[in-house]
Short mmCIF file of C-alpha atoms in Angstrom, two decimals:
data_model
loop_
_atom_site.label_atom_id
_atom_site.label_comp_id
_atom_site.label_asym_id
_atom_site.label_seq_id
_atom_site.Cartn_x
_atom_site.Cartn_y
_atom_site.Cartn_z
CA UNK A 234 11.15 -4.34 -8.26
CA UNK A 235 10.08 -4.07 -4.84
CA UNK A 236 6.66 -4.43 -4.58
CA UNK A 237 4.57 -5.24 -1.57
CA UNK A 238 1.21 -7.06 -1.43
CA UNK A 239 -1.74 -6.97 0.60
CA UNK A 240 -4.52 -8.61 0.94
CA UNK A 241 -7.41 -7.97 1.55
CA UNK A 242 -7.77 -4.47 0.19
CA UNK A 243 -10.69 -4.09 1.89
CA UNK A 244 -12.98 -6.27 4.56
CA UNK A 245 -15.70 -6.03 6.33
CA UNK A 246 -15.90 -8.06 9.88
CA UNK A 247 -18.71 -8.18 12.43
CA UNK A 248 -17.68 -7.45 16.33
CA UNK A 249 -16.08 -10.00 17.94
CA UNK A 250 -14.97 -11.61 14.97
CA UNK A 251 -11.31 -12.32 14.27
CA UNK A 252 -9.53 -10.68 10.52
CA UNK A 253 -6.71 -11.82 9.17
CA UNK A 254 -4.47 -9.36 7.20
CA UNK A 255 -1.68 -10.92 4.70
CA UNK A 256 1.43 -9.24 3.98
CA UNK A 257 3.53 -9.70 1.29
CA UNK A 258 7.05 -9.05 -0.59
CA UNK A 259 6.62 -10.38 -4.05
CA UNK A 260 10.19 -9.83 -5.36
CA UNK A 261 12.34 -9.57 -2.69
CA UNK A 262 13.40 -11.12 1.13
CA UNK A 263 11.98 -8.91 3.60
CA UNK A 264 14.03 -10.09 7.05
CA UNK A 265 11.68 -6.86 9.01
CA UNK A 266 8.27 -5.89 8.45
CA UNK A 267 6.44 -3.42 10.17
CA UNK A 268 2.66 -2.71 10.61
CA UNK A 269 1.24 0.55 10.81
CA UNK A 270 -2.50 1.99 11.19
CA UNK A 271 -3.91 5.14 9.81
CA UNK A 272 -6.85 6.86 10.87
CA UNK A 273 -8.64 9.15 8.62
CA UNK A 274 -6.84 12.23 7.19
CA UNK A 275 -4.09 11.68 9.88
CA UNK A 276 -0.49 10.20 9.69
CA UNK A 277 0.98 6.66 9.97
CA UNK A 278 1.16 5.47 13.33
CA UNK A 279 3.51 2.23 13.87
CA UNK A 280 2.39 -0.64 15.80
CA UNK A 281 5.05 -3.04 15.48
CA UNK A 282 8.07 -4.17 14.31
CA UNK A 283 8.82 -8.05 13.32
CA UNK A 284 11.49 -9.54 12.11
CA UNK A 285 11.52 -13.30 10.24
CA UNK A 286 11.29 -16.21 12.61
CA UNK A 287 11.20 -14.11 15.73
CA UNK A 288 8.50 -12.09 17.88
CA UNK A 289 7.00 -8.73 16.53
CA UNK A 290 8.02 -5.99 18.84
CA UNK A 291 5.54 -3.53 19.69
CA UNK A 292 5.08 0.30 19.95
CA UNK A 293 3.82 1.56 23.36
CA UNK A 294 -0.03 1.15 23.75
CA UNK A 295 -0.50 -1.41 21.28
CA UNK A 296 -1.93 -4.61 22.42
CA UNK A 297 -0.16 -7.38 21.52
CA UNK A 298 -2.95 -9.57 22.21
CA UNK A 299 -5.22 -8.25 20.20
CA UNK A 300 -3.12 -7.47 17.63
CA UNK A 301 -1.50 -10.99 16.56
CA UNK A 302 1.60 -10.49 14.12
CA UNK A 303 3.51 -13.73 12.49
CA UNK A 304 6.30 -13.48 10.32
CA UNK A 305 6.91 -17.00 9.49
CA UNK A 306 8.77 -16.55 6.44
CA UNK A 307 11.26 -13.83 4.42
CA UNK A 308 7.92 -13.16 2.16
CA UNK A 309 5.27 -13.16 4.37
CA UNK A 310 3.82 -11.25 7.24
CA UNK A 311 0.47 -11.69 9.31
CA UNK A 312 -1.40 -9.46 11.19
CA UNK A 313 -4.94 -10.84 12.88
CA UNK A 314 -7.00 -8.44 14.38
CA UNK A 315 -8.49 -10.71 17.03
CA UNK A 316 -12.27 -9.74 18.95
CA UNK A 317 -12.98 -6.80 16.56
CA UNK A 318 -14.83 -3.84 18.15
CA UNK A 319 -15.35 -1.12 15.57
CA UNK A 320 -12.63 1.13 17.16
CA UNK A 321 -10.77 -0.69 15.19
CA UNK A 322 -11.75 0.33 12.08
CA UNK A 323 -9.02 1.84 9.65
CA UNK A 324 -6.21 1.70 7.55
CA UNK A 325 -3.61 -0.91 7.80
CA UNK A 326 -0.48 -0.46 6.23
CA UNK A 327 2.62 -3.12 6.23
CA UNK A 328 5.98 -1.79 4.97
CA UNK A 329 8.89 -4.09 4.29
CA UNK A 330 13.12 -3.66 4.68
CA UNK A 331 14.54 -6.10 2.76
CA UNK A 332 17.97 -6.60 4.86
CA UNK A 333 20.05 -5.23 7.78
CA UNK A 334 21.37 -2.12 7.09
CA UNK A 335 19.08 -0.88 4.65
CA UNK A 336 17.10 2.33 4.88
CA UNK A 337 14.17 1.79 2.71
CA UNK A 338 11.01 0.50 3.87
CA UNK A 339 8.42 -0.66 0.38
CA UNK A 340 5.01 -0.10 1.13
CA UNK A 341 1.89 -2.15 0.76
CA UNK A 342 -0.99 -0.66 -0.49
CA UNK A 343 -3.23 -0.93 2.80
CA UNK A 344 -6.36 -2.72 3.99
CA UNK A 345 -9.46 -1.16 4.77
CA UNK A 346 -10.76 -2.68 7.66
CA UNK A 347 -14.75 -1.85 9.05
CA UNK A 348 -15.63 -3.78 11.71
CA UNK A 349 -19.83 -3.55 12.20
CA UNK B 156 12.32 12.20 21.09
CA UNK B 157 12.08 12.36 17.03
CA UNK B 158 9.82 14.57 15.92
CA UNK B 159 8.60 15.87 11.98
CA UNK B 160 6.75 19.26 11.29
CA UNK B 161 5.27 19.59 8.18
CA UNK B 162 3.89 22.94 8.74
CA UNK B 163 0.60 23.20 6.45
CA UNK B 164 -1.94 20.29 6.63
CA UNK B 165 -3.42 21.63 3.33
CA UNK B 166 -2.24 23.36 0.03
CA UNK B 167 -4.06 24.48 -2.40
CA UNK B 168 -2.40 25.39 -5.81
CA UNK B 169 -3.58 25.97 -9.47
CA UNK B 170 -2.22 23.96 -12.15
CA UNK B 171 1.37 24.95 -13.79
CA UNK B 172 2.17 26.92 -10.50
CA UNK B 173 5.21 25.76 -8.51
CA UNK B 174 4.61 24.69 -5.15
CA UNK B 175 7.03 23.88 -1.93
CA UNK B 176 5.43 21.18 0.73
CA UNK B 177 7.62 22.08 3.92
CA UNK B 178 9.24 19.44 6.71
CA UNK B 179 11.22 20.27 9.64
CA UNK B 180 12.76 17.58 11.91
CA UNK B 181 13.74 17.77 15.21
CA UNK B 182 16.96 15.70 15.48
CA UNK B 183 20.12 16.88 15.65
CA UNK B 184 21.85 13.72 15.23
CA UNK B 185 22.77 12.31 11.62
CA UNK B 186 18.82 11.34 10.21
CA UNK B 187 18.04 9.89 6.47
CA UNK B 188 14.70 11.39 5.11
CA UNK B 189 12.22 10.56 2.80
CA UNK B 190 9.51 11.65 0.78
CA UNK B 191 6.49 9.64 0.37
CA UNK B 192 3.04 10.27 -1.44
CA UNK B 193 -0.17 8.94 -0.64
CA UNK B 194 -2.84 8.59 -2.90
CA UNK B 195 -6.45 8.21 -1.82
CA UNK B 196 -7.28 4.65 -0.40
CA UNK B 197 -3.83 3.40 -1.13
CA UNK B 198 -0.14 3.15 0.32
CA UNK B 199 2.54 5.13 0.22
CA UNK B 200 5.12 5.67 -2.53
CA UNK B 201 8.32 6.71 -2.33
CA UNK B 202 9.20 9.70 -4.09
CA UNK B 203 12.70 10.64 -3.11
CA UNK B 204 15.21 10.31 -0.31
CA UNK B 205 18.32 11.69 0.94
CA UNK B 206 20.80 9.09 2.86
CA UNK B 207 24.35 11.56 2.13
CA UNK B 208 25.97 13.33 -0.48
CA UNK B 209 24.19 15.93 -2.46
CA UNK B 210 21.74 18.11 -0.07
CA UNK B 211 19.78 18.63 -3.60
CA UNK B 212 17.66 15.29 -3.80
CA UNK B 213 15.72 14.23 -7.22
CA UNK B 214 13.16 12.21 -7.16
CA UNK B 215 10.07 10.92 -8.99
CA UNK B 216 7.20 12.55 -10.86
CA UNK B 217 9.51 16.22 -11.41
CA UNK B 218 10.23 16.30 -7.38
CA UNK B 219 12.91 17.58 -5.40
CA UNK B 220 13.79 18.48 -2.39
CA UNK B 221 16.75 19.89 -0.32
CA UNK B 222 18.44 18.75 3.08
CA UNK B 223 19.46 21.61 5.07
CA UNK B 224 21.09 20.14 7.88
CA UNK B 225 21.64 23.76 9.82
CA UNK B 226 17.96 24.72 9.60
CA UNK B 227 16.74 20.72 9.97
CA UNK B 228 14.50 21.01 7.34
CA UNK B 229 13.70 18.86 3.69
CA UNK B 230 11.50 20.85 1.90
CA UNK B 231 9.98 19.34 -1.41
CA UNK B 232 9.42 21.46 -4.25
CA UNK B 233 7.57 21.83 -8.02
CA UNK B 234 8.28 23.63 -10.29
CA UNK B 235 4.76 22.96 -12.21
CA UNK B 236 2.94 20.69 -10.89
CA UNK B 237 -0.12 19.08 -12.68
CA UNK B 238 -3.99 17.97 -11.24
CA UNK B 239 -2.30 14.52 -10.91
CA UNK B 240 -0.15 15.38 -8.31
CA UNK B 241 -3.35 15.94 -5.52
CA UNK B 242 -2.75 13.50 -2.66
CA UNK B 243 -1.38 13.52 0.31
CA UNK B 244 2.70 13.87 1.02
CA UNK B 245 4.44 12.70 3.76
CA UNK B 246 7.88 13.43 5.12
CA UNK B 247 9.14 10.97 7.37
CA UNK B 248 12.91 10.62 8.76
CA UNK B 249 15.13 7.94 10.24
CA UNK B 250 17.29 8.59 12.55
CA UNK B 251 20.70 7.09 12.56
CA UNK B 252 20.93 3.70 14.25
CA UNK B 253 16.67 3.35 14.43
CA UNK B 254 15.18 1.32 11.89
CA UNK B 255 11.75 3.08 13.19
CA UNK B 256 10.43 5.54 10.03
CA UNK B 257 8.80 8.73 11.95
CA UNK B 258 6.64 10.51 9.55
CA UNK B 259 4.83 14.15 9.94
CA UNK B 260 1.53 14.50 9.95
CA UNK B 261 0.75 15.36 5.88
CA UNK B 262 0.08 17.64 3.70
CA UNK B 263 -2.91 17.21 1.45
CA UNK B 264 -1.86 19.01 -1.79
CA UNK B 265 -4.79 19.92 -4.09
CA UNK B 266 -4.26 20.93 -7.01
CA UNK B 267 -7.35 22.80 -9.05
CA UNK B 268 -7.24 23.48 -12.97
#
Protein backbone atom coordinates (compact mmCIF):
# COMPACT_ATOMS: atom_id res chain seq x y z
CA UNK A 1 0.00 0.00 0.00
CA UNK A 2 0.97 3.45 -0.31
CA UNK A 3 2.29 4.09 -3.43
CA UNK A 4 2.77 7.37 -5.18
CA UNK A 5 2.76 8.08 -8.95
CA UNK A 6 4.38 10.35 -11.19
CA UNK A 7 4.27 11.17 -14.32
CA UNK A 8 6.24 11.98 -16.47
CA UNK A 9 9.40 10.23 -15.38
CA UNK A 10 11.23 12.15 -17.51
CA UNK A 11 10.57 15.29 -20.12
CA UNK A 12 12.19 17.27 -22.13
CA UNK A 13 10.74 21.06 -22.72
CA UNK A 14 12.12 23.86 -24.86
CA UNK A 15 12.54 27.52 -23.05
CA UNK A 16 9.65 29.28 -22.57
CA UNK A 17 7.52 26.44 -22.78
CA UNK A 18 5.11 25.48 -20.01
CA UNK A 19 5.46 21.40 -18.25
CA UNK A 20 3.04 19.92 -16.51
CA UNK A 21 4.01 17.45 -13.70
CA UNK A 22 1.15 14.91 -12.35
CA UNK A 23 1.11 13.67 -8.95
CA UNK A 24 -0.46 10.87 -7.73
CA UNK A 25 -1.69 8.58 -4.62
CA UNK A 26 -2.89 5.38 -6.12
CA UNK A 27 -4.18 3.66 -2.94
CA UNK A 28 -4.78 6.05 -0.54
CA UNK A 29 -6.40 9.92 0.24
CA UNK A 30 -3.61 12.21 0.38
CA UNK A 31 -5.39 15.56 2.14
CA UNK A 32 -1.32 17.32 1.85
CA UNK A 33 1.11 16.97 -0.76
CA UNK A 34 4.27 18.53 -0.98
CA UNK A 35 6.71 19.26 -3.90
CA UNK A 36 10.25 19.17 -3.62
CA UNK A 37 13.31 19.74 -6.17
CA UNK A 38 16.65 18.11 -6.15
CA UNK A 39 19.63 19.22 -7.79
CA UNK A 40 22.34 16.89 -8.63
CA UNK A 41 24.10 14.90 -5.85
CA UNK A 42 22.49 17.36 -3.30
CA UNK A 43 19.48 17.00 -0.86
CA UNK A 44 15.69 17.59 -1.15
CA UNK A 45 14.79 21.04 -1.04
CA UNK A 46 10.86 21.75 -0.40
CA UNK A 47 9.00 24.14 -2.42
CA UNK A 48 5.61 23.87 -1.24
CA UNK A 49 3.11 22.55 0.72
CA UNK A 50 -0.72 22.00 -0.56
CA UNK A 51 -3.37 20.73 0.91
CA UNK A 52 -6.81 19.37 -1.07
CA UNK A 53 -9.10 22.10 -2.26
CA UNK A 54 -7.01 24.92 -0.91
CA UNK A 55 -3.82 27.05 -2.03
CA UNK A 56 -0.25 25.44 -1.99
CA UNK A 57 1.84 27.27 0.51
CA UNK A 58 5.23 28.03 -0.41
CA UNK A 59 8.83 27.84 0.98
CA UNK A 60 10.76 31.18 0.97
CA UNK A 61 12.24 32.00 -2.54
CA UNK A 62 10.05 29.93 -4.49
CA UNK A 63 7.99 31.60 -7.05
CA UNK A 64 4.66 30.90 -6.91
CA UNK A 65 4.11 32.13 -10.26
CA UNK A 66 6.20 30.20 -11.93
CA UNK A 67 5.73 27.37 -10.11
CA UNK A 68 1.80 26.60 -10.47
CA UNK A 69 0.60 23.82 -7.89
CA UNK A 70 -3.25 22.43 -7.95
CA UNK A 71 -4.50 19.99 -5.70
CA UNK A 72 -7.93 19.56 -6.92
CA UNK A 73 -8.62 16.31 -5.53
CA UNK A 74 -7.55 13.72 -2.40
CA UNK A 75 -5.53 11.74 -5.35
CA UNK A 76 -4.13 14.18 -7.34
CA UNK A 77 -1.57 16.91 -7.31
CA UNK A 78 -0.24 19.34 -10.14
CA UNK A 79 2.73 21.09 -10.47
CA UNK A 80 3.31 23.29 -13.95
CA UNK A 81 6.48 24.66 -14.44
CA UNK A 82 5.38 27.71 -16.40
CA UNK A 83 8.14 29.86 -18.97
CA UNK A 84 10.90 27.20 -18.60
CA UNK A 85 14.48 28.57 -18.62
CA UNK A 86 16.95 25.73 -18.21
CA UNK A 87 17.74 26.74 -14.55
CA UNK A 88 15.14 24.85 -14.05
CA UNK A 89 16.29 21.74 -14.90
CA UNK A 90 16.16 18.89 -12.18
CA UNK A 91 14.57 16.55 -10.09
CA UNK A 92 11.07 16.87 -8.97
CA UNK A 93 9.88 14.95 -6.26
CA UNK A 94 6.08 14.99 -4.77
CA UNK A 95 5.56 13.24 -1.40
CA UNK A 96 2.13 12.57 -0.01
CA UNK A 97 0.53 12.49 3.95
CA UNK A 98 -2.42 10.76 3.79
CA UNK A 99 -4.33 12.56 6.87
CA UNK A 100 -3.92 15.06 9.75
CA UNK A 101 -1.86 13.85 12.24
CA UNK A 102 0.15 11.51 10.44
CA UNK A 103 3.92 11.53 10.22
CA UNK A 104 4.70 9.74 7.08
CA UNK A 105 5.13 11.37 3.90
CA UNK A 106 5.10 8.33 0.58
CA UNK A 107 7.25 9.33 -2.04
CA UNK A 108 6.91 9.54 -5.77
CA UNK A 109 9.49 8.40 -7.79
CA UNK A 110 10.53 11.91 -9.39
CA UNK A 111 10.52 13.62 -12.78
CA UNK A 112 13.41 14.49 -14.66
CA UNK A 113 12.88 17.67 -16.07
CA UNK A 114 15.59 19.32 -18.98
CA UNK A 115 14.49 22.29 -20.24
CA UNK A 116 16.71 23.16 -23.74
CA UNK B 1 15.93 26.73 12.96
CA UNK B 2 15.92 22.72 12.23
CA UNK B 3 18.85 21.57 11.11
CA UNK B 4 20.32 17.64 10.05
CA UNK B 5 24.12 16.71 9.88
CA UNK B 6 24.90 13.74 8.29
CA UNK B 7 28.54 14.00 8.70
CA UNK B 8 30.17 12.04 5.60
CA UNK B 9 28.83 12.83 2.07
CA UNK B 10 30.48 9.55 0.90
CA UNK B 11 31.22 5.96 2.24
CA UNK B 12 32.90 3.60 0.80
CA UNK B 13 32.69 -0.05 2.18
CA UNK B 14 33.51 -3.61 0.87
CA UNK B 15 30.93 -6.14 0.74
CA UNK B 16 29.99 -8.24 4.10
CA UNK B 17 31.56 -5.32 6.19
CA UNK B 18 29.24 -3.51 8.61
CA UNK B 19 28.81 0.00 8.08
CA UNK B 20 27.17 3.04 10.30
CA UNK B 21 25.73 6.17 8.05
CA UNK B 22 25.69 8.98 10.86
CA UNK B 23 22.79 11.91 11.48
CA UNK B 24 22.78 14.51 14.02
CA UNK B 25 19.85 16.93 14.47
CA UNK B 26 19.76 20.07 15.90
CA UNK B 27 16.44 20.28 17.81
CA UNK B 28 16.00 19.99 21.15
CA UNK B 29 12.37 19.81 21.14
CA UNK B 30 10.46 16.33 20.77
CA UNK B 31 11.38 15.46 16.65
CA UNK B 32 10.23 12.03 14.76
CA UNK B 33 13.03 10.83 12.32
CA UNK B 34 13.32 8.90 9.42
CA UNK B 35 15.42 7.04 7.26
CA UNK B 36 15.07 7.18 3.62
CA UNK B 37 17.13 5.66 0.63
CA UNK B 38 17.53 6.94 -2.67
CA UNK B 39 18.34 5.02 -5.51
CA UNK B 40 19.78 6.49 -8.69
CA UNK B 41 17.14 8.43 -10.84
CA UNK B 42 14.36 7.53 -8.51
CA UNK B 43 12.49 8.63 -5.17
CA UNK B 44 12.96 8.01 -1.93
CA UNK B 45 12.03 4.97 0.17
CA UNK B 46 11.44 4.72 3.49
CA UNK B 47 13.53 2.52 5.37
CA UNK B 48 12.78 3.01 9.01
CA UNK B 49 11.48 5.57 11.47
CA UNK B 50 11.31 6.32 15.01
CA UNK B 51 7.98 8.30 16.27
CA UNK B 52 8.43 6.91 20.40
CA UNK B 53 9.04 3.94 22.25
CA UNK B 54 12.03 1.84 21.59
CA UNK B 55 15.26 4.16 20.81
CA UNK B 56 16.41 0.80 18.81
CA UNK B 57 14.46 1.24 15.39
CA UNK B 58 14.23 -1.81 12.70
CA UNK B 59 13.66 -1.23 9.54
CA UNK B 60 13.87 -2.57 5.97
CA UNK B 61 16.53 -4.34 3.93
CA UNK B 62 18.63 -5.58 7.56
CA UNK B 63 18.63 -1.68 8.82
CA UNK B 64 18.62 -0.16 12.05
CA UNK B 65 19.19 2.60 13.67
CA UNK B 66 19.17 4.18 17.22
CA UNK B 67 17.60 7.51 18.68
CA UNK B 68 19.76 9.01 21.18
CA UNK B 69 17.89 11.81 22.35
CA UNK B 70 20.94 13.20 24.78
CA UNK B 71 23.51 13.23 21.97
CA UNK B 72 20.59 14.23 19.12
CA UNK B 73 21.73 11.82 16.90
CA UNK B 74 19.97 8.57 14.67
CA UNK B 75 22.65 6.76 13.39
CA UNK B 76 21.81 3.84 10.88
CA UNK B 77 23.76 0.82 10.95
CA UNK B 78 24.70 -2.76 8.94
CA UNK B 79 25.80 -5.30 10.05
CA UNK B 80 26.74 -6.76 6.38
CA UNK B 81 25.70 -4.98 3.94
CA UNK B 82 25.61 -6.25 0.25
CA UNK B 83 26.56 -4.30 -3.43
CA UNK B 84 22.75 -3.70 -3.50
CA UNK B 85 22.67 -1.45 -0.83
CA UNK B 86 24.86 1.55 -2.96
CA UNK B 87 22.62 4.62 -3.14
CA UNK B 88 22.18 7.41 -1.49
CA UNK B 89 20.62 7.66 2.35
CA UNK B 90 18.94 10.35 3.74
CA UNK B 91 18.05 11.25 7.29
CA UNK B 92 15.44 13.66 7.59
CA UNK B 93 13.45 14.71 10.93
CA UNK B 94 10.14 16.29 11.87
CA UNK B 95 9.84 18.27 14.40
CA UNK B 96 6.92 18.14 16.69
CA UNK B 97 3.94 20.22 15.59
CA UNK B 98 5.66 20.86 11.72
CA UNK B 99 4.41 18.77 9.11
CA UNK B 100 7.66 20.16 7.10
CA UNK B 101 10.24 16.86 6.61
CA UNK B 102 13.95 18.51 6.94
CA UNK B 103 16.37 16.12 5.51
CA UNK B 104 20.44 16.21 5.66
CA UNK B 105 22.32 16.51 2.93
CA UNK B 106 23.17 12.46 2.05
CA UNK B 107 25.34 10.09 2.18
CA UNK B 108 26.23 8.21 -0.96
CA UNK B 109 27.10 4.68 0.31
CA UNK B 110 29.14 2.59 -2.18
CA UNK B 111 29.57 -0.47 -1.69
CA UNK B 112 32.54 -2.42 -3.83
CA UNK B 113 32.83 -6.39 -4.00
Amino acid sequence: GAVVSQHPSRVICKSGTSVKIECRSLDFQATTMFWYRQFPKQSLMLMATSNEGSKATYEQGVEKDKFLINHASLTLSTLTVTSAHPEDSSFYICSAREGQGTHEQYFGPGTRLTVT
Amino acid sequence: AQSVTQLDSQVPVFEEAPVELRCNYSSSVSVYLFWYVQYPNQGLQLLLKYLSGSTLVKGINGFEAEFNKSQTSFHLRKPSVHISDTAEYFCAVLPGGSEKLVFGKGTKLTVNP
